[in-house]
Structures are given as C-alpha cells and as structure tokens.
Amino acid sequence: MDKVIGIDLGGTKINACLINKNGDILQRSNVETQAKRGKDTVLSNIKKSIMKLDYKDAIAIGIGTPGFIDAENGIITFAGNIEGWTGLNLKHAVEEFVDIPVFVENDANIALLAEKWLGTGKNYEDIVMVTLGTGVGGAVYNEKSGLLSGSHFQGAELGHIILHPGGDYCTCGQYGCVEAYCAGSALVKAYEKLTGQVLSGEDILKNVSKDLAAQKVLENYQADLAYFLTSLRNIFDPSAIIIGGGVINSKEIWWDGMIEKFKEVCNKTESIDILPAKFLNDSGVIGAGKIAFERINNGK
C-alpha cells in the first residue's frame, strides 16, 4: 500500500508522520520548530523530522504551514511567525533534500481536510472550519469547488472578520477582529482588563464557578463566538461548522453556553450543525497526508 509523509509545522513543534491511504499513522517523529531562529533553522528541522521516518517508503510529502499559501506553486506569500518565511518556495526548498514531490497548504485548510476525510465532517458537503488556539484560523470547503483560497491566497481568514468595530487591536493590524476576542489568548487579556490580574486561560475557565470576573469573561467569550458563528452561517450557508484548535480541549466548560447563545442570536439554526473536531494534535499530519495523496494522483 502506498504511503506518504504528512508534516504539521507548528509554532513550537514540527510533527511528521508516515501515513497510508486509510489515514493510519504508521510512524511518528517530532522536532522543535525553533521558529525564532529563522528560515534556515526551520528548514533544517523539517529535514530532521523527515529523516527520522522511513521516508524512502513514501511517494510524496504534504506540509501544512501557517500563513497565506500559493498552494499550486508551494510558495508562502505571507507568514509573520518565522523570519524569512514570507516569499519562500517551501516546495522547492524541501525537494532539495528529498527525491519525491512535496505539496504545501495552509494549516487550517489541512485541519479541515482531515476532518472531511476521517473526522466529524465526512458526511457533509459544505463545511466551514474554525480553529481556536493562539489565534483564530479558518477554512471553507465545498464538495464541488474544493477549498476556498481567494485571489491573493487570503481566502477564509475568518479570524480577521471584524466583530467589534474599533475594538481591541489585532496582530494583523486591524482593530476589533474575531481573533482579538475569540482566540484562547483573548480570555487572558479580557480577564486582565477586568481585574488587573494575569491568569492563564485554563485557570480562568477552571474558576468560573467561584470567580465572578471569570464568569463574566466566559459569558462574553461565548457571546462573541455565537455572533461569529452566526455571521459564518449567513455568509457561507454551510451544512456544518466544525470547531477545532487547542481551546476545544476545554469545551465541556464553554460549549453548551455558546450553542445556547447561538440559537438565541441566529435566525436560522435548524439547517446547520455546529460540531467539535474529532482530531486535535493529529489533524495537521493527517490533513497534510491527504493533500499529498490527492495532489500526486492529480499530477499537481
């Protein structure tokens, strides 16, 4: 059976796996990203992650990376988290040390592909995915047209929809973005603004039953998510919205209240499913493996 390598380039770790056509993970490796050391170090670490696997058994490599991606050519058109990453032809850079084709895609897109292939989204034709983590990522998929990329490879940057006009500053340079209010880090900022104290997002959520300020932060967070989901439902008319990312690990605290608020503010809730992602840490490598299989078969 054919095998590929799926690579998930994260902010702290590079996860790489050897995967078969059924999506089974056969081998794993992970290496620190060392993003602050810049492009050359990160490329060296990608190479290390590949060499730890039986890479000669693979027919292709798929890589998921943050940023705006010209997926057809494998070029990172913009990425702010690794010095020298913007403008890099990642496909060619990795193909210099392997003799198999390499395919590159945005990290939120590959998370959606993992869910569509083997996860929560496999029975849906029109899907919007949101990843809640350090930032807010997004991906949009249609059975007929595939992934939304946009004319400048910036399509589905859902975290930069304006949620509160003139609101908090976002790292993209705008004010009031969804990311400034719905990322995991937004909980920390909101609690500090309210109390002057700095607690981790995990601690804030743990304290909601006994801390009125934490409770207020949570209620605002659930409302912001509900309004965000309402906009996504009205813009894209998907059959499902899938929510993933690190924040989903604490969904037992915030999920039900978010859904309740969504049903209150959205005028059409009966024709859409809001679902948690099945895959968390493995979504990146599984989705990257999926694009490797798809694109080598398509000759792209």
Short mmCIF file of C-alpha atoms in Angstrom, two decimals:
data_model
loop_
_atom_site.label_atom_id
_atom_site.label_comp_id
_atom_site.label_asym_id
_atom_site.label_seq_id
_atom_site.Cartn_x
_atom_site.Cartn_y
_atom_site.Cartn_z
CA MET A 1 0.00 0.00 0.00
CA ASP A 2 1.26 3.49 -0.91
CA LYS A 3 2.49 5.72 1.90
CA VAL A 4 3.09 9.45 2.24
CA ILE A 5 4.56 11.77 4.85
CA GLY A 6 2.35 14.38 6.44
CA ILE A 7 4.05 17.31 8.19
CA ASP A 8 2.39 19.81 10.52
CA LEU A 9 4.58 22.87 11.03
CA GLY A 10 3.54 24.32 14.38
CA GLY A 11 4.80 27.29 16.35
CA THR A 12 6.74 25.10 18.77
CA LYS A 13 6.94 21.65 17.16
CA ILE A 14 7.19 20.06 13.77
CA ASN A 15 5.14 16.86 13.73
CA ALA A 16 5.79 14.42 10.91
CA CYS A 17 4.12 11.05 10.28
CA LEU A 18 4.23 8.26 7.75
CA ILE A 19 0.63 7.62 6.69
CA ASN A 20 -1.11 5.08 4.48
CA LYS A 21 -4.14 5.53 2.21
CA ASN A 22 -6.52 4.65 5.03
CA GLY A 23 -5.19 7.54 7.11
CA ASP A 24 -3.43 5.20 9.54
CA ILE A 25 -0.37 6.70 11.21
CA LEU A 26 2.46 4.18 10.80
CA GLN A 27 5.38 6.18 12.22
CA ARG A 28 5.80 9.43 14.12
CA SER A 29 8.56 11.94 14.65
CA ASN A 30 8.65 15.41 16.14
CA VAL A 31 11.31 18.08 16.31
CA GLU A 32 11.29 21.55 17.86
CA THR A 33 10.45 24.21 15.29
CA GLN A 34 12.84 26.88 16.71
CA ALA A 35 10.90 29.50 14.73
CA LYS A 36 12.76 32.43 16.32
CA ARG A 37 15.99 31.22 14.70
CA GLY A 38 14.58 31.87 11.25
CA LYS A 39 14.07 30.14 7.93
CA ASP A 40 17.28 28.12 7.63
CA THR A 41 16.94 26.58 11.08
CA VAL A 42 13.29 25.68 10.50
CA LEU A 43 14.10 24.08 7.13
CA SER A 44 16.90 22.09 8.79
CA ASN A 45 14.44 20.91 11.43
CA ILE A 46 11.89 19.90 8.77
CA LYS A 47 14.65 17.80 7.21
CA LYS A 48 15.42 16.20 10.58
CA SER A 49 11.75 15.34 11.11
CA ILE A 50 11.63 13.62 7.70
CA MET A 51 14.88 11.73 8.17
CA LYS A 52 13.60 10.23 11.44
CA LEU A 53 10.99 8.37 9.37
CA ASP A 54 11.30 5.65 6.75
CA TYR A 55 10.97 8.42 4.19
CA LYS A 56 12.20 6.27 1.30
CA ASP A 57 8.94 4.32 1.61
CA ALA A 58 6.91 7.48 0.86
CA ILE A 59 5.68 8.54 -2.58
CA ALA A 60 5.06 12.19 -1.62
CA ILE A 61 5.16 14.71 1.24
CA GLY A 62 2.40 17.10 2.31
CA ILE A 63 3.19 20.09 4.54
CA GLY A 64 0.78 22.29 6.46
CA THR A 65 2.20 25.67 7.42
CA PRO A 66 0.78 28.91 8.86
CA GLY A 67 0.41 31.85 6.52
CA PHE A 68 -1.01 32.75 3.12
CA ILE A 69 -0.10 29.93 0.74
CA ASP A 70 0.11 29.77 -3.04
CA ALA A 71 -0.62 26.05 -2.87
CA GLU A 72 -0.26 25.47 -6.62
CA ASN A 73 3.37 26.58 -6.55
CA GLY A 74 4.22 25.85 -2.91
CA ILE A 75 5.06 29.48 -2.09
CA ILE A 76 4.44 31.21 1.26
CA THR A 77 3.14 34.62 0.18
CA PHE A 78 2.97 35.90 3.76
CA ALA A 79 3.79 34.49 7.21
CA GLY A 80 4.66 36.58 10.23
CA ASN A 81 5.82 33.91 12.65
CA ILE A 82 9.12 32.77 11.05
CA GLU A 83 11.75 35.23 9.84
CA GLY A 84 12.39 34.74 6.14
CA TRP A 85 9.32 32.54 5.62
CA THR A 86 7.44 35.15 3.56
CA GLY A 87 8.28 34.62 -0.11
CA LEU A 88 9.84 31.19 0.45
CA ASN A 89 9.13 28.46 -2.09
CA LEU A 90 8.76 25.77 0.56
CA LYS A 91 8.02 23.09 -2.02
CA HIS A 92 11.35 23.61 -3.80
CA ALA A 93 13.27 24.09 -0.54
CA VAL A 94 12.19 20.68 0.80
CA GLU A 95 12.51 18.95 -2.57
CA GLU A 96 16.21 19.85 -2.47
CA PHE A 97 16.81 17.17 0.15
CA VAL A 98 14.22 14.56 -0.83
CA ASP A 99 13.62 12.95 -4.22
CA ILE A 100 9.81 12.83 -4.02
CA PRO A 101 7.16 15.51 -4.75
CA VAL A 102 6.28 17.97 -1.98
CA PHE A 103 2.92 19.75 -1.65
CA VAL A 104 2.22 22.74 0.61
CA GLU A 105 -1.05 24.04 2.08
CA ASN A 106 -2.31 26.37 4.81
CA ASP A 107 -2.50 24.72 8.24
CA ALA A 108 -6.20 25.46 8.85
CA ASN A 109 -7.05 24.05 5.42
CA ILE A 110 -5.32 20.77 6.19
CA ALA A 111 -7.12 20.52 9.53
CA LEU A 112 -10.42 20.79 7.65
CA LEU A 113 -9.29 18.15 5.14
CA ALA A 114 -8.50 15.76 8.00
CA GLU A 115 -11.99 16.26 9.40
CA LYS A 116 -13.58 15.85 5.96
CA TRP A 117 -11.60 12.69 5.24
CA LEU A 118 -11.88 10.79 8.50
CA GLY A 119 -13.41 13.02 11.14
CA THR A 120 -16.52 14.95 12.07
CA GLY A 121 -17.03 16.37 8.56
CA LYS A 122 -17.01 13.20 6.47
CA ASN A 123 -20.79 13.21 5.91
CA TYR A 124 -21.05 16.92 5.00
CA GLU A 125 -20.60 18.57 1.60
CA ASP A 126 -20.27 22.23 2.64
CA ILE A 127 -18.08 22.86 5.67
CA VAL A 128 -16.63 25.85 7.47
CA MET A 129 -13.89 25.10 9.98
CA VAL A 130 -12.68 27.38 12.74
CA THR A 131 -9.56 26.66 14.79
CA LEU A 132 -9.40 28.35 18.19
CA GLY A 133 -5.88 28.47 19.57
CA THR A 134 -3.23 31.15 19.98
CA GLY A 135 -5.02 32.76 17.04
CA VAL A 136 -8.21 32.00 15.13
CA GLY A 137 -7.80 30.10 11.88
CA GLY A 138 -10.39 29.33 9.27
CA ALA A 139 -11.08 27.16 6.24
CA VAL A 140 -14.03 26.83 3.86
CA TYR A 141 -14.76 23.70 1.82
CA ASN A 142 -17.33 22.93 -0.86
CA GLU A 143 -17.70 19.47 -2.39
CA LYS A 144 -17.83 20.88 -5.93
CA SER A 145 -15.18 23.60 -5.76
CA GLY A 146 -12.86 22.37 -3.00
CA LEU A 147 -11.03 24.71 -0.63
CA LEU A 148 -11.54 28.47 -0.82
CA SER A 149 -8.19 30.15 -1.49
CA GLY A 150 -9.08 33.66 -2.69
CA SER A 151 -7.49 35.79 -5.40
CA HIS A 152 -4.49 36.61 -3.19
CA PHE A 153 -4.36 33.30 -1.27
CA GLN A 154 -6.00 35.00 1.70
CA GLY A 155 -9.46 33.47 1.48
CA ALA A 156 -11.07 32.09 4.65
CA GLU A 157 -9.02 34.25 7.03
CA LEU A 158 -12.05 34.03 9.27
CA GLY A 159 -10.23 35.23 12.37
CA HIS A 160 -9.97 38.67 10.78
CA ILE A 161 -13.65 39.31 10.28
CA ILE A 162 -14.47 42.49 12.23
CA LEU A 163 -16.50 41.51 15.28
CA HIS A 164 -16.32 44.75 17.32
CA PRO A 165 -15.69 47.82 15.11
CA GLY A 166 -12.98 49.99 16.61
CA GLY A 167 -12.33 47.34 19.26
CA ASP A 168 -9.16 45.71 20.54
CA TYR A 169 -6.03 45.70 18.41
CA CYS A 170 -5.32 42.54 16.41
CA THR A 171 -1.87 41.34 15.32
CA CYS A 172 -2.98 41.68 11.67
CA GLY A 173 -3.09 45.47 12.13
CA GLN A 174 -6.87 45.85 12.28
CA TYR A 175 -8.99 46.67 15.31
CA GLY A 176 -11.87 44.55 16.55
CA CYS A 177 -11.09 41.27 14.76
CA VAL A 178 -12.61 37.96 15.83
CA GLU A 179 -9.09 36.80 16.73
CA ALA A 180 -8.76 39.57 19.31
CA TYR A 181 -11.86 38.24 21.10
CA CYS A 182 -12.13 34.51 20.35
CA ALA A 183 -8.57 33.21 20.45
CA GLY A 184 -7.54 31.38 23.61
CA SER A 185 -5.23 34.29 24.44
CA ALA A 186 -8.26 36.64 24.38
CA LEU A 187 -9.51 35.10 27.63
CA VAL A 188 -6.29 36.14 29.35
CA LYS A 189 -6.47 39.70 28.02
CA ALA A 190 -10.15 40.09 28.92
CA TYR A 191 -9.59 38.88 32.48
CA GLU A 192 -6.61 41.19 32.97
CA LYS A 193 -8.62 44.14 31.62
CA LEU A 194 -11.41 43.38 34.08
CA THR A 195 -9.36 42.59 37.20
CA GLY A 196 -5.80 43.76 36.62
CA GLN A 197 -4.66 40.19 37.28
CA VAL A 198 -2.99 37.81 34.85
CA LEU A 199 -4.25 34.21 34.84
CA SER A 200 -3.86 31.54 32.20
CA GLY A 201 -6.86 30.76 30.04
CA GLU A 202 -7.00 27.33 31.62
CA ASP A 203 -7.17 28.79 35.13
CA ILE A 204 -9.83 31.32 34.14
CA LEU A 205 -12.08 28.56 32.82
CA LYS A 206 -11.47 26.40 35.88
CA ASN A 207 -12.54 29.25 38.16
CA VAL A 208 -15.86 30.17 36.53
CA SER A 209 -17.94 28.53 39.26
CA LYS A 210 -16.36 30.62 42.04
CA ASP A 211 -14.95 33.75 40.34
CA LEU A 212 -17.49 36.33 39.12
CA ALA A 213 -14.92 38.00 36.89
CA ALA A 214 -14.04 34.67 35.24
CA GLN A 215 -17.74 34.02 34.79
CA LYS A 216 -18.20 37.39 33.08
CA VAL A 217 -15.23 36.74 30.79
CA LEU A 218 -16.67 33.36 29.85
CA GLU A 219 -20.12 34.79 29.10
CA ASN A 220 -18.62 37.45 26.84
CA TYR A 221 -16.48 34.82 25.12
CA GLN A 222 -19.49 32.59 24.46
CA ALA A 223 -21.46 35.54 23.09
CA ASP A 224 -18.60 36.60 20.80
CA LEU A 225 -18.34 33.06 19.45
CA ALA A 226 -22.11 32.92 18.92
CA TYR A 227 -22.16 36.15 16.90
CA PHE A 228 -19.13 34.95 14.93
CA LEU A 229 -20.82 31.64 14.10
CA THR A 230 -23.98 33.50 13.08
CA SER A 231 -22.02 35.55 10.56
CA LEU A 232 -20.35 32.42 9.19
CA ARG A 233 -23.71 30.71 8.84
CA ASN A 234 -25.19 33.68 6.98
CA ILE A 235 -22.20 34.30 4.70
CA PHE A 236 -21.33 30.72 3.68
CA ASP A 237 -24.56 28.76 4.31
CA PRO A 238 -22.62 25.60 5.27
CA SER A 239 -24.21 22.35 6.35
CA ALA A 240 -21.72 22.21 9.22
CA ILE A 241 -19.33 24.42 11.14
CA ILE A 242 -16.55 22.41 12.79
CA ILE A 243 -14.61 23.95 15.66
CA GLY A 244 -11.11 22.70 16.47
CA GLY A 245 -7.85 24.01 17.89
CA GLY A 246 -6.46 23.83 21.40
CA VAL A 247 -9.39 25.62 23.07
CA ILE A 248 -11.65 22.71 22.15
CA ASN A 249 -9.96 20.69 24.92
CA SER A 250 -12.00 22.71 27.44
CA LYS A 251 -15.28 22.57 25.53
CA GLU A 252 -17.13 20.96 28.44
CA ILE A 253 -16.94 24.39 30.11
CA TRP A 254 -17.95 26.72 27.29
CA TRP A 255 -19.60 24.71 24.51
CA ASP A 256 -23.20 24.43 25.77
CA GLY A 257 -23.42 28.12 26.65
CA MET A 258 -22.07 29.05 23.22
CA ILE A 259 -24.66 26.88 21.44
CA GLU A 260 -27.44 28.31 23.60
CA LYS A 261 -26.38 31.85 22.72
CA PHE A 262 -26.04 30.94 19.02
CA LYS A 263 -29.63 29.66 18.96
CA GLU A 264 -30.72 32.93 20.57
CA VAL A 265 -29.00 35.31 18.13
CA CYS A 266 -29.08 33.39 14.82
CA ASN A 267 -32.35 33.42 12.87
CA LYS A 268 -31.72 30.10 11.06
CA THR A 269 -30.25 27.42 13.30
CA GLU A 270 -32.25 24.38 12.25
CA SER A 271 -30.37 23.80 8.97
CA ILE A 272 -26.80 23.75 10.32
CA ASP A 273 -24.78 21.58 12.68
CA ILE A 274 -22.14 23.08 14.98
CA LEU A 275 -19.69 20.31 15.82
CA PRO A 276 -16.41 19.80 17.69
CA ALA A 277 -13.48 18.50 15.68
CA LYS A 278 -12.52 14.85 16.05
CA PHE A 279 -8.79 15.35 15.57
CA LEU A 280 -6.63 17.69 17.60
CA ASN A 281 -2.88 17.09 17.63
CA ASP A 282 -3.09 14.73 14.66
CA SER A 283 -5.29 16.86 12.39
CA GLY A 284 -2.31 18.58 10.78
CA VAL A 285 -0.38 15.46 9.81
CA ILE A 286 -3.50 13.60 8.66
CA GLY A 287 -4.66 16.52 6.52
CA ALA A 288 -1.16 17.01 5.11
CA GLY A 289 -1.09 13.32 4.22
CA LYS A 290 -4.45 13.72 2.48
CA ILE A 291 -3.20 16.55 0.23
CA ALA A 292 -0.09 14.51 -0.62
CA PHE A 293 -2.24 11.58 -1.81
CA GLU A 294 -4.70 13.82 -3.67
CA ARG A 295 -2.19 16.05 -5.43
CA ILE A 296 0.24 13.37 -6.52
CA ASN A 297 -2.68 11.50 -8.06
CA ASN A 298 -3.82 14.68 -9.81
CA GLY A 299 -0.31 15.37 -11.03
CA LYS A 300 -0.22 18.80 -9.36
#
